[in-house]
Short mmCIF file of C-alpha atoms in Angstrom, two decimals:
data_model
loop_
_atom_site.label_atom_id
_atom_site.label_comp_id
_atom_site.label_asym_id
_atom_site.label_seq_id
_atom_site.Cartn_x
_atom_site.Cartn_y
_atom_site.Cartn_z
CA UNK Q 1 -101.50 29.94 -14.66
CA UNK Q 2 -98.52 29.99 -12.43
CA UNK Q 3 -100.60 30.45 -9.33
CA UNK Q 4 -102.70 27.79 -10.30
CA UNK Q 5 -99.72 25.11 -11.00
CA UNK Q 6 -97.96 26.27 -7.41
CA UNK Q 7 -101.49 25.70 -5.83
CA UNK Q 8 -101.89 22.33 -7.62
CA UNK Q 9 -98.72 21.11 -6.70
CA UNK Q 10 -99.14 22.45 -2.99
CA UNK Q 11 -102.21 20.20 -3.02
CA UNK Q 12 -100.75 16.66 -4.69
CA UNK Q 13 -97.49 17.22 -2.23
CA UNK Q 14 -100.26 17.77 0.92
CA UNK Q 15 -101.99 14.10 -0.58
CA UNK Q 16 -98.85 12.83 -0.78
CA UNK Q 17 -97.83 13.70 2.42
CA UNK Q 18 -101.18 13.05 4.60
CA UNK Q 19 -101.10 8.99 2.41
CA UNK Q 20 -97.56 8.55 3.32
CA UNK Q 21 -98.48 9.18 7.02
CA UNK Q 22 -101.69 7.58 7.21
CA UNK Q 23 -99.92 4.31 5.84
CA UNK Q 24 -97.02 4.75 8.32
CA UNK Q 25 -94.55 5.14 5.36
CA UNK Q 26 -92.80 8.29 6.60
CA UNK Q 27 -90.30 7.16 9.31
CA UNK Q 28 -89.02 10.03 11.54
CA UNK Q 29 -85.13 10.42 11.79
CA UNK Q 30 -83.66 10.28 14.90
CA UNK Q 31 -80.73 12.73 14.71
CA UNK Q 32 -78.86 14.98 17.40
CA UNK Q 33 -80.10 18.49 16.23
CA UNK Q 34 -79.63 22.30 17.76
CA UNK Q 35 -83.08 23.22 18.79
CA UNK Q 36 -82.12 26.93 19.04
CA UNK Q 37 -80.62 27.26 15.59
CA UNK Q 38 -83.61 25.30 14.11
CA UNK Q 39 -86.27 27.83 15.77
CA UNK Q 40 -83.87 30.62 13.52
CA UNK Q 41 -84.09 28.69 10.33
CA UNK Q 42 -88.01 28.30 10.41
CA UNK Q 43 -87.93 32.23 11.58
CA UNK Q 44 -85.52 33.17 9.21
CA UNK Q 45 -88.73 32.17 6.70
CA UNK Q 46 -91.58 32.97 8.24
CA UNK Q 47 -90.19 36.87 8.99
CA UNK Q 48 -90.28 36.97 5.64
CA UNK Q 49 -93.39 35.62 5.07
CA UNK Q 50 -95.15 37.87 7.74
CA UNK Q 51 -93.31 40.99 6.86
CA UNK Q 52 -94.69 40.02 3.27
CA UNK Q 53 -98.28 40.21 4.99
CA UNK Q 54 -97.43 42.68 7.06
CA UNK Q 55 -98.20 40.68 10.17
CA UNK Q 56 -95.60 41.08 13.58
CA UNK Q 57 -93.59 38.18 15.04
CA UNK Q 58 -93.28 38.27 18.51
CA UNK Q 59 -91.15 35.82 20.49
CA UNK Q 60 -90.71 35.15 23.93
CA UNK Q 61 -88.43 31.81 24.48
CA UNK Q 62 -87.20 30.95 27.69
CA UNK Q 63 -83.85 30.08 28.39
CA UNK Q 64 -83.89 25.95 27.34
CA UNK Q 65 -82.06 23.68 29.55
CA UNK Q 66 -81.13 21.41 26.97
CA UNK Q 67 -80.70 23.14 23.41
CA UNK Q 68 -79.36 19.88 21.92
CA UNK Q 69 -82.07 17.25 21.40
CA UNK Q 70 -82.86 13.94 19.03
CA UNK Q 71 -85.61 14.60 16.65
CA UNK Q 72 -86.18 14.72 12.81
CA UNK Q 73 -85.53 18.28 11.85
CA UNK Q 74 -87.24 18.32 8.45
CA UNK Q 75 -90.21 17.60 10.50
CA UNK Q 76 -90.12 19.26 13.10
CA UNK Q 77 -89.36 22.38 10.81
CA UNK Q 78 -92.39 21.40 8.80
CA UNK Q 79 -94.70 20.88 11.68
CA UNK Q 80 -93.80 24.59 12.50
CA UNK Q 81 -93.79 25.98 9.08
CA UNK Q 82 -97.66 24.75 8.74
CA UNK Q 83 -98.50 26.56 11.76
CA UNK Q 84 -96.97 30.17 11.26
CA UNK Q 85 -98.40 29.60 7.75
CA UNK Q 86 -101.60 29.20 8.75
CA UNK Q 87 -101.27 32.13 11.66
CA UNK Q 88 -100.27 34.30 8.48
CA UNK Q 89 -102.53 33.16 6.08
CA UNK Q 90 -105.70 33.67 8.23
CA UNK Q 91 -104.21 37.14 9.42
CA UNK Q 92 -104.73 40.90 8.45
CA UNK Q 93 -102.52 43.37 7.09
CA UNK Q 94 -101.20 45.08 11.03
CA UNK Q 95 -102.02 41.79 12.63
CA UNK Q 96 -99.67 39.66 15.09
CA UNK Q 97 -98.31 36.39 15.59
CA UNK Q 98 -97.14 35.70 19.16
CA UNK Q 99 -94.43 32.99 20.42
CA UNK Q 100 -94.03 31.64 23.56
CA UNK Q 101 -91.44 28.20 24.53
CA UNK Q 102 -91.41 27.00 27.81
CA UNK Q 103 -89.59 23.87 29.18
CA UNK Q 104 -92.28 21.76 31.63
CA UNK Q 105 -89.58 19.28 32.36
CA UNK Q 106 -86.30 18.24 32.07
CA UNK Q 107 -85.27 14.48 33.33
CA UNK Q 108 -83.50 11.38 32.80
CA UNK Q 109 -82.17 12.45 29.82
CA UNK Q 110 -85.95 13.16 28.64
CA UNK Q 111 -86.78 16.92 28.03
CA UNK Q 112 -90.17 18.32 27.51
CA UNK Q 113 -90.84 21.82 25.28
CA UNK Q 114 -94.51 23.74 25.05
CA UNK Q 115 -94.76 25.88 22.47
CA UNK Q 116 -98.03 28.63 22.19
CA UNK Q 117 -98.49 30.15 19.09
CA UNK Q 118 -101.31 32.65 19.14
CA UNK Q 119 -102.26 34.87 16.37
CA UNK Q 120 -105.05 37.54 15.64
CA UNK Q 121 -106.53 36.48 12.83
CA UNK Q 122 -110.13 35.66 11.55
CA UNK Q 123 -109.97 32.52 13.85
CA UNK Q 124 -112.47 29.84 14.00
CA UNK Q 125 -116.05 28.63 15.20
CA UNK Q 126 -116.49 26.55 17.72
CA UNK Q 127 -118.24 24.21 15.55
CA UNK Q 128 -115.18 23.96 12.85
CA UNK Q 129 -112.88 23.30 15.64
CA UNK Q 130 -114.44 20.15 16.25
CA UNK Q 131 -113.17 19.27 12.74
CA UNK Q 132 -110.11 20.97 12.65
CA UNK Q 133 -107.66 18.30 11.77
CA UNK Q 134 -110.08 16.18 9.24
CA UNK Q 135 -108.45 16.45 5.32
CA UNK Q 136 -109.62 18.77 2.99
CA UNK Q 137 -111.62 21.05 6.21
CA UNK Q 138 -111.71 24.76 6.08
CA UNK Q 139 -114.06 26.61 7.58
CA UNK Q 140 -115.63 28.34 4.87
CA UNK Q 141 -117.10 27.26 1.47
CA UNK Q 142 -114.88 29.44 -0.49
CA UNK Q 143 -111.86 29.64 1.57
CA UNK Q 144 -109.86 27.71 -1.01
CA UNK Q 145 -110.24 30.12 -3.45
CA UNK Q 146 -109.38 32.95 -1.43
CA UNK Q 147 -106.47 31.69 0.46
CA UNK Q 148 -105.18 29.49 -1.86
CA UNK Q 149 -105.14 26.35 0.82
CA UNK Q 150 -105.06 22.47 0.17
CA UNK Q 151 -107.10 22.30 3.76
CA UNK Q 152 -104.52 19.53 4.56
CA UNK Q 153 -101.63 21.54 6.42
CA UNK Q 154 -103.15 20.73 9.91
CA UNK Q 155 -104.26 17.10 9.18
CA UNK Q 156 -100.70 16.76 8.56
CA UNK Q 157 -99.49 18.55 11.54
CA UNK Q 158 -101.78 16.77 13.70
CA UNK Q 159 -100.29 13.70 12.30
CA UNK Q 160 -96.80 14.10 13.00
CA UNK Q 161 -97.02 15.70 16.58
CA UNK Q 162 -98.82 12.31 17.04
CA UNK Q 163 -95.29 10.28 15.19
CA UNK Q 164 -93.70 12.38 17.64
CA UNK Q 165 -95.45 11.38 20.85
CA UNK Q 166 -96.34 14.80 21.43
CA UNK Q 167 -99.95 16.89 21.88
CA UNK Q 168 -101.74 19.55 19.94
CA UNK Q 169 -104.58 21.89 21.58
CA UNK Q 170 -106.39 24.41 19.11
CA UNK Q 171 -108.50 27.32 21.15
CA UNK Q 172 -110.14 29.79 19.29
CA UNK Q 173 -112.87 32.11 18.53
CA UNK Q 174 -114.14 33.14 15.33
CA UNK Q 175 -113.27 36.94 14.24
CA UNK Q 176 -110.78 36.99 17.34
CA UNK Q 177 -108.10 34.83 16.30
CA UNK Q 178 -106.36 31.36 17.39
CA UNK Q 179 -104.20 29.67 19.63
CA UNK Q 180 -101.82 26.85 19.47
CA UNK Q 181 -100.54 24.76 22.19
CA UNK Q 182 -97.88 22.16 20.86
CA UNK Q 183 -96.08 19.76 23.78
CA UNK Q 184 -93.46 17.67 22.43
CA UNK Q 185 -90.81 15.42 24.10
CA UNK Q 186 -87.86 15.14 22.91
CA UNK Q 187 -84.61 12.85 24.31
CA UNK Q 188 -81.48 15.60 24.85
CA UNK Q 189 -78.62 14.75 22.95
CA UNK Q 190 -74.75 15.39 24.02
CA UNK Q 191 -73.50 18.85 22.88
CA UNK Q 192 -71.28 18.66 19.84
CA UNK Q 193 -67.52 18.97 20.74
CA UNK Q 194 -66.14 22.19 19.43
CA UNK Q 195 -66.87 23.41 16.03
CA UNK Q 196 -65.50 21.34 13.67
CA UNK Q 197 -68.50 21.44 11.17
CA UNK Q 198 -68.53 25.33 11.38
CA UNK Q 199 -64.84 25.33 10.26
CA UNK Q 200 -65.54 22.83 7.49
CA UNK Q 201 -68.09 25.54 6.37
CA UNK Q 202 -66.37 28.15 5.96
CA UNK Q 203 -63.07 27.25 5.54
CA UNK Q 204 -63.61 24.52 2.45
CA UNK Q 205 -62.81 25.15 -0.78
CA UNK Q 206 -63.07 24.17 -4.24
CA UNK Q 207 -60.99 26.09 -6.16
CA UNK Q 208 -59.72 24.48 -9.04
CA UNK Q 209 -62.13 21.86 -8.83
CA UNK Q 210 -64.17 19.93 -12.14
CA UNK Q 211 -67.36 19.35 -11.22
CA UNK Q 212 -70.27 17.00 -13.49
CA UNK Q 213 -73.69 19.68 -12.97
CA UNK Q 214 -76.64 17.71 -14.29
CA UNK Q 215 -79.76 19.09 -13.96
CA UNK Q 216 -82.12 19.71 -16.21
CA UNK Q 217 -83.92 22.96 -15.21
CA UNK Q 218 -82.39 25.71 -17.06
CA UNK Q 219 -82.87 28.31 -14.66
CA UNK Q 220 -81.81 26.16 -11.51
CA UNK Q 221 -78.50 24.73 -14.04
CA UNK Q 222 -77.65 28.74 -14.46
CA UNK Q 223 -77.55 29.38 -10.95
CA UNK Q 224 -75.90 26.86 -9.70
CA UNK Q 225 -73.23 26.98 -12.13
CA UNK Q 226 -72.73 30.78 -11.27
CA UNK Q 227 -72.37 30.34 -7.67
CA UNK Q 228 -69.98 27.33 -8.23
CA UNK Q 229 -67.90 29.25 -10.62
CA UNK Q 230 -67.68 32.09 -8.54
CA UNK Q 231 -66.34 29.73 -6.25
CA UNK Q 232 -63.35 29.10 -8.37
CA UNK Q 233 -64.72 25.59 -9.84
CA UNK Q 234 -64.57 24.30 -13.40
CA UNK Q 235 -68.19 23.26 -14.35
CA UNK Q 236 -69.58 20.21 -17.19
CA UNK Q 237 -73.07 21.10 -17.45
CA UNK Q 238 -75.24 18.19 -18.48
CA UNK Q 239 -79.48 17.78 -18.50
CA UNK Q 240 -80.66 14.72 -17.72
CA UNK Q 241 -78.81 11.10 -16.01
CA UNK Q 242 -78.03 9.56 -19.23
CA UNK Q 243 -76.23 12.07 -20.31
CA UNK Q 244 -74.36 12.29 -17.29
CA UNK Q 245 -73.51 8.89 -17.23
CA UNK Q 246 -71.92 8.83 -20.84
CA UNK Q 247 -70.14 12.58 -20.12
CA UNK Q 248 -68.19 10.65 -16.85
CA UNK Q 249 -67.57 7.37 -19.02
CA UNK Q 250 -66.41 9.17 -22.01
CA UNK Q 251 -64.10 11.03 -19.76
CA UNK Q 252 -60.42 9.55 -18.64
CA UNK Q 253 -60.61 8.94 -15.17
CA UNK Q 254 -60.04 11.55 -12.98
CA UNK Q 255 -61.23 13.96 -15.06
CA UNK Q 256 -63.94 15.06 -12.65
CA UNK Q 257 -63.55 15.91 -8.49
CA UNK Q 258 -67.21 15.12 -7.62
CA UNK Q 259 -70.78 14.89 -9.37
CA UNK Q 260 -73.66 17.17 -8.48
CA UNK Q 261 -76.72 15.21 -9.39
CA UNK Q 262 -80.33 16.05 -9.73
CA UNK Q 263 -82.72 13.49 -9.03
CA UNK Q 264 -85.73 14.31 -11.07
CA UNK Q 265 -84.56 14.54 -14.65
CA UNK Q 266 -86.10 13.25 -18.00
CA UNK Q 267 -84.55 10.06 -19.86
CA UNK Q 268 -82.61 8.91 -16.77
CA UNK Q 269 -82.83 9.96 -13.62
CA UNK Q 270 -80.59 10.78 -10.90
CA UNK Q 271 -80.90 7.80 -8.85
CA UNK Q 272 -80.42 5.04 -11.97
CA UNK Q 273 -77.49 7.17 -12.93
CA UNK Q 274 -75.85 7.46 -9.79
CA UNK Q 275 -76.26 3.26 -9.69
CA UNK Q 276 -75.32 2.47 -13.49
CA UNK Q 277 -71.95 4.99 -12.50
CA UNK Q 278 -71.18 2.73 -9.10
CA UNK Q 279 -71.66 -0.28 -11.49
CA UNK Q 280 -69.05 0.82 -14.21
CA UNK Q 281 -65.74 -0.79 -14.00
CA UNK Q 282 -63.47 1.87 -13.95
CA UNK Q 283 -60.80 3.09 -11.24
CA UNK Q 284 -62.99 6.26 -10.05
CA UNK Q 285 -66.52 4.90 -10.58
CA UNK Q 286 -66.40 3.66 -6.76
CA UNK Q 287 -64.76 6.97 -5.68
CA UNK Q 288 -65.76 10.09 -7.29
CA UNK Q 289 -67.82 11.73 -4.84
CA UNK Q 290 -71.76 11.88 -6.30
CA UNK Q 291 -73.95 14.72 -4.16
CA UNK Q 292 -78.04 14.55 -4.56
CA UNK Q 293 -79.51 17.92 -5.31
CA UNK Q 294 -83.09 17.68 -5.21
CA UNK Q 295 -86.39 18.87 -4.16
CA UNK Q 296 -87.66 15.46 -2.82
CA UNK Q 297 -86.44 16.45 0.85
CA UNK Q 298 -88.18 13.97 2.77
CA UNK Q 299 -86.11 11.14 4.93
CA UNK Q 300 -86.68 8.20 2.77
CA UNK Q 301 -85.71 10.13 0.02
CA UNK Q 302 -82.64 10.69 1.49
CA UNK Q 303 -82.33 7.27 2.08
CA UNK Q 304 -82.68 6.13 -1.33
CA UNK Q 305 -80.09 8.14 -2.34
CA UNK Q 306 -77.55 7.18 -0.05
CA UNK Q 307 -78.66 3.86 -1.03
CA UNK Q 308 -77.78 4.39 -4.78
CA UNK Q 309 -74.25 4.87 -3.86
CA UNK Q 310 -74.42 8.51 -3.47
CA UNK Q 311 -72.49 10.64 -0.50
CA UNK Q 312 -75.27 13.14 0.80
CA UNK Q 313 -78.43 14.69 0.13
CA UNK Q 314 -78.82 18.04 -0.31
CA UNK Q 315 -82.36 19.23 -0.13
CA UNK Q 316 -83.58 22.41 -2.63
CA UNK Q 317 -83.61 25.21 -2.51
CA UNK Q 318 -79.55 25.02 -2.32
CA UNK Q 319 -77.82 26.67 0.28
CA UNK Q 320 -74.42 27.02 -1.95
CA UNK Q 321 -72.21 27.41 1.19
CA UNK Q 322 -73.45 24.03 2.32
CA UNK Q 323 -72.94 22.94 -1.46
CA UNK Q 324 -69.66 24.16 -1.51
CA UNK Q 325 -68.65 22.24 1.93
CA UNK Q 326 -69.94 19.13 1.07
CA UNK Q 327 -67.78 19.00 -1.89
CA UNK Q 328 -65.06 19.76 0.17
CA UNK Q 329 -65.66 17.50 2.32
CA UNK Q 330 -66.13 14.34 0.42
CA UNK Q 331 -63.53 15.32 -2.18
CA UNK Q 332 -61.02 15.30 0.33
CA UNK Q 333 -59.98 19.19 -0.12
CA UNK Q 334 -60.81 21.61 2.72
#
């Protein structure tokens, strides 16, 4: 049952996805991002993946002239992510998945990156190829049920390296394994002065600090609350918005440093409590800090929460020292 529900949601978060793209409802951000340290954070999870499979990375990146680009890092990371997936997926136990990043020109402030990702896996006909990036495609009638996929994951690549103004070339041969040759220009971005945001992270604090928790997933409420108490806070656990709401307005002011709020809760979610809290009339309803937590990581999401009156998005699964300096940070104690 559970691997049924994770494929079923897999699939309606693919649809989702491939109708938000098709109707050009999925804007890409257009942020000044570290290309080096996101190529660790996508290998950082797909090591684990392939060790998992028992498949080999292999990497061979040449030195970039400009690390520090503009692009939309969620998906850019997601683009990737598809990719390796698929290289591991359609892999065998001893197998290998090969890297290589080249720069093919650097100018004007316009960089451009190639990326070729080949693995040796079952590969492809030359007749699927032709079809490779059409929804729901997989090469054989009962792939889905063998590796679990939505056959969306390249539509939806194919999709955004086309947002991007980039290119995507698929060789391959079937029983022999496939290749991936991904172009993408990028504008470079001015290199961050010093490390102020590194200090942040590990230097902020919230010792001592009340925090409002509401979520409404047990497990993910249990953890969080853990890792923040460990971290010296006080926590008020609460499970839906409504509740959170009438927890902070039953409260005197000040009682609480910042809000942690989940955005997909029963009776009232995050989003209409975050607003109805910005709407009370009350000294610290404009000021209290209110921090999304929540799965929906895509940029309009983020949007809508900044829109609600909250301070920053932080995508799941948490990364508690990133938790812990955004706190800091918009609290005012570091």
């Amino acid at each position: 049952m559970l691997v049924s529900a994770d494929h079923l949601l897999s699939l309606i978060n693919d649809v989702l996805q491939v109708s938000k793209l098709e109707d050009g409802r999925i804007e890409l951000a257009r942020e000044p991002l570290d290309l080096v340290q996101l190529s660790r954070d996508v290998g950082t999870i797909i090591d684990a993946r392939a060790a998992e499979a028992g498949i080999t990375m292999e990497t061979d990146v040449q030195e970039l002239p400009e690390r520090y680009i503009y692009g939309s890092p969620l998906h850019i990371r997601q683009l990737f992510l598809n990719i390796y997936g698929n290289c591991i997926k359609y892999n065998h136990v001893g197998g290998k998945v090969t890297t290589e990043v080249r720069c093919l020109g650097d100018k004007d402030g316009r960089v451009t990156y190639r990326w070729l990702i080949t693995d040796t896996g079952i590969g492809m006909s030359e007749e699927f190829l032709q079809h490779i990036f059409e929804p729901f495609t997989q090469e054989n009638s009962d792939s889905r049920s063998v590796y679990q996929g939505t056959g969306l994951g390249m539509t939806i690549v194919k999709s955004l390296v086309d947002k991007m103004g980039g290119i995507i070339e698929v060789s391959s041969r079937d029983g022999q394994g496939t290749q991936f040759m991904i172009t993408l220009p990028f504008d470079v971005a001015p290199a961050p002065e010093g490390t102020q945001e590194a200090a942040v992270e590990s230097t902020g604090s919230i010792r001592g600090m009340k925090l409002l928790l509401a979520e409404d997933n047990e497990l993910n409420a249990e953890i969080a609350q853990l890792l923040l108490a460990d971290a010296g806070a006080e926590i008020t656990l609460v499970g839906d918005g409504k509740q959170a709401v009438d927890r902070f307005l039953g409260d005197p002011p000040g009682t609480y440093d910042a809000i942690l709020m989940d955005i997909m809760m029963p009776v009232m979610d995050g989003i209409t409590a975050a607003r109805t809290i910005r709407a009370a009339e009350r000294p610290d309803a404009q000021t209290i800090p209110i921090i999304a937590m929540t799965a929906n990581a895509f940029e309009e999401d983020a949007r809508k929460c900044l829109a609600a009156g909250m301070n920053a998005h932080l995508a799941k699964p948490l990364n508690i020292d990133k938790v812990i300096a955004a706190i800091a940070r918009f609290a005012g104690k570091k």
